[in-house]
Amino acid sequence: MTEWFNDLIAEFKLNFIDGDKWTWLFEGLGNTLLITFFAVIMGIVIGIIVATVRSTYDTNKESMKKRGGIRYIVISFFNIICNIYLTVIRGTPVVVQLMISYFIIFSFSRNGVLIAILTFGINSGAYVAEIFRGGIVSVDKGQLEAGRSLGLSYVQTMIHIVIPQMFKIVLPTLCNEFIVLLKETSVAGYVGIMDLTKAGDLIRGRTYSAFMPLIAVAVIYLLMVILFTWLVRKLERRLRDSDR
Amino acid sequence: MTDNPLISTVDLCKDFGKLKVLKKINVSINSGDVVAVIGPSGSGKSTFIRTLNLLETPTSGHIYFEGVDITDPKININKHREKMGMVFQQFNLFNNMTVLDNITLAPMKVQKKKRKEAEEIAFQLLKKVGLLDRAKNYPSQLSGGQKQRIAIVRALAMKPDVMLFDEPTSALDPEMVGEVLNVISDLANDGMTMVIVTHEMGFAREVADRVIFMDDGVFVEEGTPKSFFSSPKTERAKSFLSKIL
């Protein structure tokens, strides 16, 4: 028993304490959080824009076509752009997108974290857009009609009435998307970014002992997801209270 | 202005695909009129009232409101909707806002009123319908009758020239119908122009000064409530009334 325990201590010391290798994990964790955080924000912004364009086109195409003019042409154009974006981004693996960004599109820059933020943000935006569009569609049609009947424009009605209600509907799904994103960033090591997974792997490569660093990485991911889930649950409860 | 009708339609048609829901509707509504539209379900009553403020785009025909053809694609419909209050069967209060915000949103965003001014109007109207103490509540905390009274207040806060009611009591529990009808009756007494799609025949007889009987997408019969309910002229109106009275 004590021998087993002493082995464990030695392993721990070898993998984390010697040469301050625990700081690698922290550096990696920092990058993982940085990439995830800004990619989430980018994803939400892109998602709202794309979802609004697509649902504006879907709801208003009949009446706009009838009225004709520049507005219909503009919205049709943006709708096509959005569809291409969704098809390409959702049709290719994120690792491939990351490598294309890093080695081709942004080959002039070696700021890996920034490139990762852009790539994961653009990638997440496609999924978030479809989540939001589903949410917009499931807000009762009467809400939009009531807004329009009062003289509010379509955009005003969306901003003040439909989108706030949409957020509440999509929150659980959105939370799920962010959990996926957090773990997806673990492929950042492919282009040499030192994220949490890469840090663990570097330690493993140095010490030739796999158990400690990989389990540590797994536990850290797990704790972050548990914490995040807990926060979202709290937020959901708060939102639900607001209309009771 | 006085000799022009407030709203008039010319050969108004609406199709949903192959289904012709409105067939050449011609009607004029003068300022101060209270018009009740009745008829069996599926007759096109709701579609008719929803086309009046272009919630449904007409397939053909024209709608003139305050002398302007609002079916003209070049006009800004929001400007005209401001002046047409609408009350829905399902209330459609904004679920994400308090009662007060529901009422003040459009006056502030559309008419660019200051918050204080919009709230003053809101409080005045809330007092009138007896719901002043509900200003800070959310719609989900209200009963159906309360929701509908708030919905009426929300429309009135824009100071509309006409109020359109689309079956305002059909989604209510029977004991709440009265409180909503009372509010509408008060409005009629104040001289508000109103178009009301309703199944409440007693109410139509009492409040309306004109009854339109609609069936199968056309106005079958029109008249004062007294003459319509006591001596309907057409067979269809007779059989409809015999079924419901």
GROMACS .gro file of C-alpha atoms in nm:
model
  489
    1MET     CA    1   0.000   0.000   0.000
    2THR     CA    2   0.264   0.250   0.099
    3GLU     CA    3   0.485   0.143  -0.189
    4TRP     CA    4   0.202   0.206  -0.433
    5PHE     CA    5   0.142   0.542  -0.274
    6ASN     CA    6   0.510   0.635  -0.289
    7ASP     CA    7   0.515   0.545  -0.659
    8LEU     CA    8   0.224   0.776  -0.715
    9ILE     CA    9   0.398   1.063  -0.537
   10ALA     CA   10   0.711   1.003  -0.742
   11GLU     CA   11   0.510   1.001  -1.063
   12PHE     CA   12   0.338   1.323  -0.964
   13LYS     CA   13   0.671   1.486  -0.883
   14LEU     CA   14   0.822   1.367  -1.209
   15ASN     CA   15   0.537   1.491  -1.424
   16PHE     CA   16   0.440   1.819  -1.260
   17ILE     CA   17   0.694   1.939  -1.005
   18ASP     CA   18   1.032   1.869  -1.166
   19GLY     CA   19   1.119   2.154  -1.398
   20ASP     CA   20   0.795   2.331  -1.298
   21LYS     CA   21   0.607   2.139  -1.566
   22TRP     CA   22   0.275   2.222  -1.396
   23THR     CA   23   0.314   2.573  -1.537
   24TRP     CA   24   0.284   2.419  -1.884
   25LEU     CA   25  -0.061   2.295  -1.795
   26PHE     CA   26  -0.156   2.638  -1.669
   27GLU     CA   27  -0.024   2.806  -1.979
   28GLY     CA   28  -0.214   2.554  -2.192
   29LEU     CA   29  -0.531   2.602  -1.988
   30GLY     CA   30  -0.496   2.978  -2.030
   31ASN     CA   31  -0.479   2.944  -2.409
   32THR     CA   32  -0.768   2.698  -2.419
   33LEU     CA   33  -0.986   2.939  -2.220
   34LEU     CA   34  -0.874   3.238  -2.425
   35ILE     CA   35  -0.952   3.066  -2.754
   36THR     CA   36  -1.284   2.931  -2.631
   37PHE     CA   37  -1.398   3.259  -2.476
   38PHE     CA   38  -1.338   3.478  -2.779
   39ALA     CA   39  -1.455   3.209  -3.021
   40VAL     CA   40  -1.782   3.189  -2.827
   41ILE     CA   41  -1.832   3.564  -2.855
   42MET     CA   42  -1.750   3.559  -3.224
   43GLY     CA   43  -1.979   3.263  -3.273
   44ILE     CA   44  -2.272   3.441  -3.108
   45VAL     CA   45  -2.221   3.758  -3.311
   46ILE     CA   46  -2.190   3.569  -3.641
   47GLY     CA   47  -2.477   3.342  -3.538
   48ILE     CA   48  -2.717   3.631  -3.470
   49ILE     CA   49  -2.632   3.801  -3.799
   50VAL     CA   50  -2.662   3.487  -4.012
   51ALA     CA   51  -2.978   3.368  -3.836
   52THR     CA   52  -3.140   3.710  -3.875
   53VAL     CA   53  -3.056   3.729  -4.244
   54ARG     CA   54  -3.186   3.380  -4.308
   55SER     CA   55  -3.509   3.418  -4.114
   56THR     CA   56  -3.570   3.768  -4.252
   57TYR     CA   57  -3.540   3.621  -4.599
   58ASP     CA   58  -3.768   3.329  -4.516
   59THR     CA   59  -4.041   3.541  -4.352
   60ASN     CA   60  -4.040   3.834  -4.589
   61LYS     CA   61  -3.940   3.698  -4.929
   62GLU     CA   62  -4.299   3.684  -5.058
   63SER     CA   63  -4.390   4.041  -4.969
   64MET     CA   64  -4.047   4.178  -5.063
   65LYS     CA   65  -4.055   4.005  -5.399
   66LYS     CA   66  -4.390   4.164  -5.463
   67ARG     CA   67  -4.263   4.507  -5.369
   68GLY     CA   68  -3.950   4.443  -5.573
   69GLY     CA   69  -3.664   4.690  -5.563
   70ILE     CA   70  -3.318   4.694  -5.418
   71ARG     CA   71  -3.408   4.554  -5.076
   72TYR     CA   72  -3.512   4.220  -5.217
   73ILE     CA   73  -3.194   4.192  -5.423
   74VAL     CA   74  -2.974   4.280  -5.123
   75ILE     CA   75  -3.140   4.035  -4.886
   76SER     CA   76  -3.135   3.758  -5.148
   77PHE     CA   77  -2.766   3.819  -5.202
   78PHE     CA   78  -2.684   3.801  -4.831
   79ASN     CA   79  -2.902   3.494  -4.796
   80ILE     CA   80  -2.698   3.316  -5.062
   81ILE     CA   81  -2.371   3.418  -4.893
   82CYS     CA   82  -2.500   3.284  -4.561
   83ASN     CA   83  -2.602   2.955  -4.719
   84ILE     CA   84  -2.261   2.908  -4.876
   85TYR     CA   85  -2.096   2.986  -4.542
   86LEU     CA   86  -2.312   2.732  -4.359
   87THR     CA   87  -2.256   2.463  -4.619
   88VAL     CA   88  -1.879   2.500  -4.635
   89ILE     CA   89  -1.818   2.538  -4.262
   90ARG     CA   90  -2.047   2.258  -4.156
   91GLY     CA   91  -1.930   2.036  -4.439
   92THR     CA   92  -1.562   2.027  -4.347
   93PRO     CA   93  -1.381   1.917  -4.029
   94VAL     CA   94  -1.265   2.192  -3.798
   95VAL     CA   95  -0.909   2.051  -3.790
   96VAL     CA   96  -0.886   2.092  -4.165
   97GLN     CA   97  -1.025   2.445  -4.140
   98LEU     CA   98  -0.768   2.524  -3.871
   99MET     CA   99  -0.480   2.397  -4.083
  100ILE     CA  100  -0.606   2.583  -4.390
  101SER     CA  101  -0.622   2.903  -4.182
  102TYR     CA  102  -0.281   2.852  -4.029
  103PHE     CA  103  -0.082   2.723  -4.324
  104ILE     CA  104  -0.259   2.895  -4.615
  105ILE     CA  105  -0.484   3.190  -4.538
  106PHE     CA  106  -0.286   3.340  -4.250
  107SER     CA  107   0.049   3.189  -4.343
  108PHE     CA  108   0.204   3.536  -4.300
  109SER     CA  109   0.119   3.537  -3.930
  110ARG     CA  110   0.250   3.307  -3.660
  111ASN     CA  111   0.009   3.424  -3.394
  112GLY     CA  112  -0.145   3.083  -3.343
  113VAL     CA  113  -0.389   3.179  -3.068
  114LEU     CA  114  -0.538   3.461  -3.274
  115ILE     CA  115  -0.573   3.235  -3.579
  116ALA     CA  116  -0.736   2.969  -3.361
  117ILE     CA  117  -0.982   3.224  -3.220
  118LEU     CA  118  -1.081   3.331  -3.572
  119THR     CA  119  -1.112   2.975  -3.699
  120PHE     CA  120  -1.309   2.838  -3.405
  121GLY     CA  121  -1.525   3.152  -3.396
  122ILE     CA  122  -1.615   3.125  -3.763
  123ASN     CA  123  -1.674   2.753  -3.723
  124SER     CA  124  -1.893   2.789  -3.416
  125GLY     CA  125  -2.089   3.073  -3.580
  126ALA     CA  126  -2.230   2.830  -3.836
  127TYR     CA  127  -2.368   2.597  -3.571
  128VAL     CA  128  -2.489   2.880  -3.349
  129ALA     CA  129  -2.665   3.040  -3.648
  130GLU     CA  130  -2.874   2.730  -3.700
  131ILE     CA  131  -2.950   2.708  -3.329
  132PHE     CA  132  -3.065   3.072  -3.330
  133ARG     CA  133  -3.269   3.030  -3.647
  134GLY     CA  134  -3.448   2.737  -3.489
  135GLY     CA  135  -3.510   2.956  -3.184
  136ILE     CA  136  -3.644   3.246  -3.388
  137VAL     CA  137  -3.883   3.015  -3.573
  138SER     CA  138  -4.014   2.874  -3.246
  139VAL     CA  139  -4.099   3.213  -3.095
  140ASP     CA  140  -4.477   3.243  -3.132
  141LYS     CA  141  -4.566   3.414  -3.460
  142GLY     CA  142  -4.816   3.629  -3.274
  143GLN     CA  143  -4.530   3.813  -3.103
  144LEU     CA  144  -4.399   3.936  -3.436
  145GLU     CA  145  -4.749   4.023  -3.555
  146ALA     CA  146  -4.826   4.219  -3.240
  147GLY     CA  147  -4.505   4.418  -3.281
  148ARG     CA  148  -4.570   4.490  -3.645
  149SER     CA  149  -4.933   4.586  -3.577
  150LEU     CA  150  -4.810   4.858  -3.342
  151GLY     CA  151  -4.602   5.014  -3.618
  152LEU     CA  152  -4.265   4.874  -3.514
  153SER     CA  153  -4.046   4.781  -3.808
  154TYR     CA  154  -3.940   4.422  -3.869
  155VAL     CA  155  -3.591   4.492  -3.733
  156GLN     CA  156  -3.722   4.672  -3.423
  157THR     CA  157  -3.957   4.383  -3.352
  158MET     CA  158  -3.673   4.135  -3.388
  159ILE     CA  159  -3.441   4.330  -3.157
  160HIS     CA  160  -3.685   4.411  -2.878
  161ILE     CA  161  -3.924   4.117  -2.884
  162VAL     CA  162  -3.822   3.810  -3.084
  163ILE     CA  163  -3.447   3.781  -3.019
  164PRO     CA  164  -3.470   3.820  -2.639
  165GLN     CA  165  -3.730   3.542  -2.631
  166MET     CA  166  -3.524   3.335  -2.871
  167PHE     CA  167  -3.227   3.342  -2.632
  168LYS     CA  168  -3.429   3.188  -2.356
  169ILE     CA  169  -3.550   2.908  -2.581
  170VAL     CA  170  -3.206   2.820  -2.717
  171LEU     CA  171  -3.005   2.854  -2.395
  172PRO     CA  172  -2.973   2.479  -2.322
  173THR     CA  173  -2.876   2.400  -2.682
  174LEU     CA  174  -2.639   2.693  -2.692
  175CYS     CA  175  -2.475   2.575  -2.371
  176ASN     CA  176  -2.425   2.237  -2.531
  177GLU     CA  177  -2.258   2.397  -2.833
  178PHE     CA  178  -2.011   2.577  -2.607
  179ILE     CA  179  -1.922   2.262  -2.419
  180VAL     CA  180  -1.849   2.102  -2.755
  181LEU     CA  181  -1.644   2.403  -2.860
  182LEU     CA  182  -1.436   2.402  -2.541
  183LYS     CA  183  -1.330   2.045  -2.607
  184GLU     CA  184  -1.297   2.094  -2.982
  185THR     CA  185  -1.020   2.348  -2.923
  186SER     CA  186  -0.807   2.052  -2.816
  187VAL     CA  187  -0.712   2.006  -3.181
  188ALA     CA  188  -0.524   2.339  -3.170
  189GLY     CA  189  -0.207   2.140  -3.110
  190TYR     CA  190  -0.219   2.037  -3.476
  191VAL     CA  191  -0.082   2.377  -3.569
  192GLY     CA  192   0.157   2.397  -3.275
  193ILE     CA  193  -0.058   2.602  -3.040
  194MET     CA  194   0.012   2.521  -2.677
  195ASP     CA  195  -0.337   2.452  -2.547
  196LEU     CA  196  -0.427   2.232  -2.252
  197THR     CA  197  -0.418   1.906  -2.448
  198LYS     CA  198  -0.091   1.994  -2.615
  199ALA     CA  199   0.061   2.083  -2.276
  200GLY     CA  200  -0.032   1.744  -2.134
  201ASP     CA  201   0.109   1.575  -2.439
  202LEU     CA  202   0.434   1.769  -2.413
  203ILE     CA  203   0.477   1.653  -2.056
  204ARG     CA  204   0.410   1.296  -2.165
  205GLY     CA  205   0.673   1.328  -2.436
  206ARG     CA  206   0.924   1.455  -2.184
  207THR     CA  207   0.863   1.206  -1.904
  208TYR     CA  208   0.755   0.899  -2.103
  209SER     CA  209   0.480   0.850  -1.849
  210ALA     CA  210   0.131   0.884  -1.991
  211PHE     CA  211  -0.101   0.830  -1.698
  212MET     CA  212  -0.052   1.143  -1.486
  213PRO     CA  213  -0.049   1.418  -1.752
  214LEU     CA  214  -0.336   1.278  -1.957
  215ILE     CA  215  -0.559   1.213  -1.657
  216ALA     CA  216  -0.479   1.561  -1.528
  217VAL     CA  217  -0.583   1.712  -1.863
  218ALA     CA  218  -0.904   1.511  -1.865
  219VAL     CA  219  -0.990   1.616  -1.510
  220ILE     CA  220  -0.933   1.983  -1.589
  221TYR     CA  221  -1.165   1.968  -1.893
  222LEU     CA  222  -1.423   1.786  -1.684
  223LEU     CA  223  -1.411   2.043  -1.404
  224MET     CA  224  -1.450   2.331  -1.650
  225VAL     CA  225  -1.753   2.169  -1.812
  226ILE     CA  226  -1.912   2.098  -1.474
  227LEU     CA  227  -1.856   2.456  -1.364
  228PHE     CA  228  -1.993   2.594  -1.689
  229THR     CA  229  -2.301   2.371  -1.677
  230TRP     CA  230  -2.369   2.486  -1.324
  231LEU     CA  231  -2.344   2.851  -1.424
  232VAL     CA  232  -2.582   2.805  -1.716
  233ARG     CA  233  -2.832   2.625  -1.491
  234LYS     CA  234  -2.827   2.920  -1.257
  235LEU     CA  235  -2.881   3.159  -1.545
  236GLU     CA  236  -3.169   2.950  -1.678
  237ARG     CA  237  -3.337   2.955  -1.339
  238ARG     CA  238  -3.293   3.332  -1.321
  239LEU     CA  239  -3.451   3.376  -1.664
  240ARG     CA  240  -3.739   3.151  -1.576
  241ASP     CA  241  -3.807   3.348  -1.257
  242SER     CA  242  -3.829   3.668  -1.456
  243ASP     CA  243  -4.155   3.560  -1.613
  244ARG     CA  244  -4.321   3.411  -1.315
  245MET     CA  245  -6.195   6.434  -4.470
  246THR     CA  246  -6.541   6.407  -4.317
  247ASP     CA  247  -6.711   6.289  -4.634
  248ASN     CA  248  -6.433   6.038  -4.702
  249PRO     CA  249  -6.456   5.703  -4.526
  250LEU     CA  250  -6.180   5.625  -4.276
  251ILE     CA  251  -6.118   5.283  -4.428
  252SER     CA  252  -6.245   5.155  -4.757
  253THR     CA  253  -6.161   4.851  -4.963
  254VAL     CA  254  -6.197   4.807  -5.336
  255ASP     CA  255  -6.230   4.455  -5.478
  256LEU     CA  256  -6.013   4.314  -5.199
  257CYS     CA  257  -5.905   3.955  -5.268
  258LYS     CA  258  -5.686   3.717  -5.073
  259ASP     CA  259  -5.584   3.368  -5.182
  260PHE     CA  260  -5.393   3.112  -4.983
  261GLY     CA  261  -5.259   2.902  -5.267
  262LYS     CA  262  -5.564   2.772  -5.451
  263LEU     CA  263  -5.800   2.863  -5.171
  264LYS     CA  264  -5.981   3.191  -5.227
  265VAL     CA  265  -6.043   3.329  -4.881
  266LEU     CA  266  -6.160   3.681  -4.967
  267LYS     CA  267  -6.354   3.740  -5.288
  268LYS     CA  268  -6.380   4.100  -5.397
  269ILE     CA  269  -6.466   4.266  -5.070
  270ASN     CA  270  -6.594   4.623  -5.098
  271VAL     CA  271  -6.664   4.804  -4.777
  272SER     CA  272  -6.633   5.149  -4.631
  273ILE     CA  273  -6.601   5.231  -4.266
  274ASN     CA  274  -6.658   5.586  -4.148
  275SER     CA  275  -6.506   5.760  -3.854
  276GLY     CA  276  -6.702   5.668  -3.542
  277ASP     CA  277  -6.848   5.349  -3.687
  278VAL     CA  278  -6.860   5.036  -3.478
  279VAL     CA  279  -6.875   4.746  -3.719
  280ALA     CA  280  -6.922   4.387  -3.608
  281VAL     CA  281  -6.818   4.115  -3.850
  282ILE     CA  282  -6.984   3.781  -3.785
  283GLY     CA  283  -7.011   3.451  -3.966
  284PRO     CA  284  -6.925   3.083  -3.945
  285SER     CA  285  -6.564   2.976  -3.890
  286GLY     CA  286  -6.364   2.958  -4.208
  287SER     CA  287  -6.570   3.233  -4.365
  288GLY     CA  288  -6.273   3.469  -4.392
  289LYS     CA  289  -6.356   3.710  -4.107
  290SER     CA  290  -6.014   3.693  -3.946
  291THR     CA  291  -5.835   3.713  -4.279
  292PHE     CA  292  -6.045   4.019  -4.366
  293ILE     CA  293  -5.953   4.208  -4.051
  294ARG     CA  294  -5.586   4.103  -4.079
  295THR     CA  295  -5.563   4.235  -4.434
  296LEU     CA  296  -5.691   4.576  -4.319
  297ASN     CA  297  -5.351   4.651  -4.161
  298LEU     CA  298  -5.162   4.430  -4.406
  299LEU     CA  299  -5.071   4.155  -4.161
  300GLU     CA  300  -5.190   3.952  -4.456
  301THR     CA  301  -5.082   4.092  -4.793
  302PRO     CA  302  -5.385   4.112  -5.025
  303THR     CA  303  -5.361   3.916  -5.348
  304SER     CA  304  -5.536   4.196  -5.536
  305GLY     CA  305  -5.752   4.499  -5.473
  306HIS     CA  306  -5.692   4.815  -5.273
  307ILE     CA  307  -5.728   4.934  -4.917
  308TYR     CA  308  -5.761   5.306  -4.852
  309PHE     CA  309  -5.690   5.427  -4.501
  310GLU     CA  310  -5.727   5.797  -4.428
  311GLY     CA  311  -5.725   5.864  -4.802
  312VAL     CA  312  -5.401   5.673  -4.872
  313ASP     CA  313  -5.382   5.349  -5.068
  314ILE     CA  314  -5.187   5.135  -4.819
  315THR     CA  315  -5.158   4.848  -5.067
  316ASP     CA  316  -4.926   5.068  -5.272
  317PRO     CA  317  -4.581   4.905  -5.237
  318LYS     CA  318  -4.413   5.245  -5.214
  319ILE     CA  319  -4.575   5.358  -4.890
  320ASN     CA  320  -4.421   5.290  -4.549
  321ILE     CA  321  -4.679   5.065  -4.389
  322ASN     CA  322  -4.539   5.119  -4.038
  323LYS     CA  323  -4.655   5.484  -4.051
  324HIS     CA  324  -5.012   5.370  -4.110
  325ARG     CA  325  -5.016   5.072  -3.876
  326GLU     CA  326  -4.939   5.314  -3.595
  327LYS     CA  327  -5.286   5.456  -3.642
  328MET     CA  328  -5.459   5.117  -3.651
  329GLY     CA  329  -5.468   4.945  -3.313
  330MET     CA  330  -5.505   4.570  -3.327
  331VAL     CA  331  -5.619   4.323  -3.062
  332PHE     CA  332  -5.565   3.952  -3.119
  333GLN     CA  333  -5.751   3.643  -3.012
  334GLN     CA  334  -5.439   3.510  -2.838
  335PHE     CA  335  -5.355   3.850  -2.675
  336ASN     CA  336  -4.994   3.834  -2.797
  337LEU     CA  337  -4.852   4.037  -2.512
  338PHE     CA  338  -4.472   4.050  -2.531
  339ASN     CA  339  -4.370   3.771  -2.293
  340ASN     CA  340  -4.026   3.914  -2.226
  341MET     CA  341  -4.153   4.245  -2.091
  342THR     CA  342  -4.352   4.377  -1.799
  343VAL     CA  343  -4.700   4.509  -1.857
  344LEU     CA  344  -4.568   4.865  -1.845
  345ASP     CA  345  -4.295   4.796  -2.100
  346ASN     CA  346  -4.546   4.622  -2.324
  347ILE     CA  347  -4.748   4.941  -2.331
  348THR     CA  348  -4.466   5.195  -2.360
  349LEU     CA  349  -4.249   5.014  -2.618
  350ALA     CA  350  -4.425   5.132  -2.932
  351PRO     CA  351  -4.492   5.491  -2.817
  352MET     CA  352  -4.121   5.523  -2.735
  353LYS     CA  353  -3.974   5.340  -3.036
  354VAL     CA  354  -4.224   5.442  -3.302
  355GLN     CA  355  -4.355   5.780  -3.188
  356LYS     CA  356  -4.026   5.872  -3.017
  357LYS     CA  357  -4.201   5.976  -2.697
  358LYS     CA  358  -3.996   6.024  -2.382
  359ARG     CA  359  -4.023   5.740  -2.130
  360LYS     CA  360  -4.195   5.965  -1.877
  361GLU     CA  361  -4.459   6.077  -2.122
  362ALA     CA  362  -4.521   5.722  -2.246
  363GLU     CA  363  -4.555   5.596  -1.889
  364GLU     CA  364  -4.802   5.870  -1.802
  365ILE     CA  365  -5.024   5.762  -2.089
  366ALA     CA  366  -4.983   5.400  -1.985
  367PHE     CA  367  -5.078   5.467  -1.622
  368GLN     CA  368  -5.381   5.668  -1.730
  369LEU     CA  369  -5.506   5.386  -1.951
  370LEU     CA  370  -5.425   5.116  -1.696
  371LYS     CA  371  -5.630   5.305  -1.442
  372LYS     CA  372  -5.919   5.319  -1.686
  373VAL     CA  373  -5.925   4.938  -1.723
  374GLY     CA  374  -5.861   4.883  -1.351
  375LEU     CA  375  -5.518   4.722  -1.382
  376LEU     CA  376  -5.293   4.993  -1.243
  377ASP     CA  377  -5.153   4.754  -0.980
  378ARG     CA  378  -5.037   4.513  -1.253
  379ALA     CA  379  -4.791   4.749  -1.423
  380LYS     CA  380  -4.481   4.567  -1.297
  381ASN     CA  381  -4.610   4.214  -1.361
  382TYR     CA  382  -4.513   3.989  -1.648
  383PRO     CA  383  -4.781   3.858  -1.885
  384SER     CA  384  -4.749   3.503  -1.749
  385GLN     CA  385  -4.867   3.630  -1.411
  386LEU     CA  386  -5.199   3.756  -1.550
  387SER     CA  387  -5.532   3.590  -1.621
  388GLY     CA  388  -5.664   3.576  -1.978
  389GLY     CA  389  -5.907   3.859  -1.920
  390GLN     CA  390  -5.634   4.077  -1.771
  391LYS     CA  391  -5.401   3.999  -2.061
  392GLN     CA  392  -5.663   4.101  -2.312
  393ARG     CA  393  -5.737   4.426  -2.130
  394ILE     CA  394  -5.364   4.501  -2.130
  395ALA     CA  395  -5.349   4.420  -2.501
  396ILE     CA  396  -5.626   4.674  -2.560
  397VAL     CA  397  -5.441   4.933  -2.353
  398ARG     CA  398  -5.121   4.863  -2.547
  399ALA     CA  399  -5.301   4.936  -2.874
  400LEU     CA  400  -5.473   5.245  -2.730
  401ALA     CA  401  -5.144   5.392  -2.609
  402MET     CA  402  -5.058   5.467  -2.971
  403LYS     CA  403  -5.372   5.688  -2.991
  404PRO     CA  404  -5.503   5.500  -3.295
  405ASP     CA  405  -5.778   5.627  -3.524
  406VAL     CA  406  -5.933   5.284  -3.550
  407MET     CA  407  -5.925   4.967  -3.342
  408LEU     CA  408  -5.937   4.625  -3.504
  409PHE     CA  409  -6.049   4.337  -3.283
  410ASP     CA  410  -5.988   3.983  -3.406
  411GLU     CA  411  -6.215   3.762  -3.193
  412PRO     CA  412  -6.103   3.931  -2.871
  413THR     CA  413  -6.296   3.701  -2.638
  414SER     CA  414  -6.270   3.365  -2.814
  415ALA     CA  415  -5.971   3.243  -2.613
  416LEU     CA  416  -6.113   3.350  -2.277
  417ASP     CA  417  -6.276   3.152  -2.002
  418PRO     CA  418  -6.647   3.238  -1.996
  419GLU     CA  419  -6.630   3.429  -1.669
  420MET     CA  420  -6.367   3.664  -1.812
  421VAL     CA  421  -6.552   3.756  -2.129
  422GLY     CA  422  -6.755   4.024  -1.953
  423GLU     CA  423  -6.462   4.230  -1.826
  424VAL     CA  424  -6.314   4.252  -2.176
  425LEU     CA  425  -6.645   4.332  -2.345
  426ASN     CA  426  -6.701   4.610  -2.093
  427VAL     CA  427  -6.376   4.774  -2.192
  428ILE     CA  428  -6.470   4.752  -2.560
  429SER     CA  429  -6.817   4.893  -2.489
  430ASP     CA  430  -6.662   5.188  -2.305
  431LEU     CA  431  -6.446   5.254  -2.608
  432ALA     CA  432  -6.751   5.250  -2.832
  433ASN     CA  433  -6.920   5.501  -2.604
  434ASP     CA  434  -6.612   5.724  -2.628
  435GLY     CA  435  -6.664   5.733  -3.005
  436MET     CA  436  -6.373   5.509  -3.111
  437THR     CA  437  -6.400   5.368  -3.461
  438MET     CA  438  -6.392   4.991  -3.436
  439VAL     CA  439  -6.407   4.678  -3.646
  440ILE     CA  440  -6.482   4.373  -3.435
  441VAL     CA  441  -6.477   4.013  -3.550
  442THR     CA  442  -6.679   3.833  -3.287
  443HIS     CA  443  -6.886   3.532  -3.197
  444GLU     CA  444  -7.063   3.719  -2.917
  445MET     CA  445  -7.396   3.791  -3.083
  446GLY     CA  446  -7.546   3.963  -2.780
  447PHE     CA  447  -7.247   4.194  -2.768
  448ALA     CA  448  -7.262   4.263  -3.143
  449ARG     CA  449  -7.627   4.353  -3.116
  450GLU     CA  450  -7.565   4.586  -2.824
  451VAL     CA  451  -7.246   4.767  -2.925
  452ALA     CA  452  -7.228   4.766  -3.304
  453ASP     CA  453  -7.410   5.015  -3.519
  454ARG     CA  454  -7.354   4.796  -3.821
  455VAL     CA  455  -7.336   4.419  -3.858
  456ILE     CA  456  -7.169   4.246  -4.149
  457PHE     CA  457  -7.247   3.881  -4.206
  458MET     CA  458  -6.967   3.703  -4.387
  459ASP     CA  459  -6.969   3.360  -4.543
  460ASP     CA  460  -6.738   3.187  -4.788
  461GLY     CA  461  -6.523   3.494  -4.847
  462VAL     CA  462  -6.798   3.741  -4.932
  463PHE     CA  463  -7.010   3.992  -4.741
  464VAL     CA  464  -7.347   3.821  -4.763
  465GLU     CA  465  -7.551   4.073  -4.572
  466GLU     CA  466  -7.507   4.407  -4.401
  467GLY     CA  467  -7.739   4.602  -4.180
  468THR     CA  468  -7.816   4.752  -3.844
  469PRO     CA  469  -7.805   4.499  -3.564
  470LYS     CA  470  -8.176   4.539  -3.506
  471SER     CA  471  -8.280   4.457  -3.860
  472PHE     CA  472  -8.016   4.191  -3.909
  473PHE     CA  473  -8.089   3.991  -3.596
  474SER     CA  474  -8.467   4.022  -3.606
  475SER     CA  475  -8.525   3.990  -3.979
  476PRO     CA  476  -8.226   3.863  -4.175
  477LYS     CA  477  -8.286   3.889  -4.547
  478THR     CA  478  -8.073   3.607  -4.689
  479GLU     CA  479  -8.120   3.234  -4.642
  480ARG     CA  480  -7.759   3.187  -4.534
  481ALA     CA  481  -7.788   3.447  -4.260
  482LYS     CA  482  -8.115   3.292  -4.145
  483SER     CA  483  -7.968   2.944  -4.118
  484PHE     CA  484  -7.656   3.079  -3.941
  485LEU     CA  485  -7.863   3.267  -3.685
  486SER     CA  486  -8.097   2.976  -3.627
  487LYS     CA  487  -7.798   2.759  -3.541
  488ILE     CA  488  -7.645   2.992  -3.286
  489LEU     CA  489  -7.930   3.181  -3.124
   0.00000   0.00000   0.00000
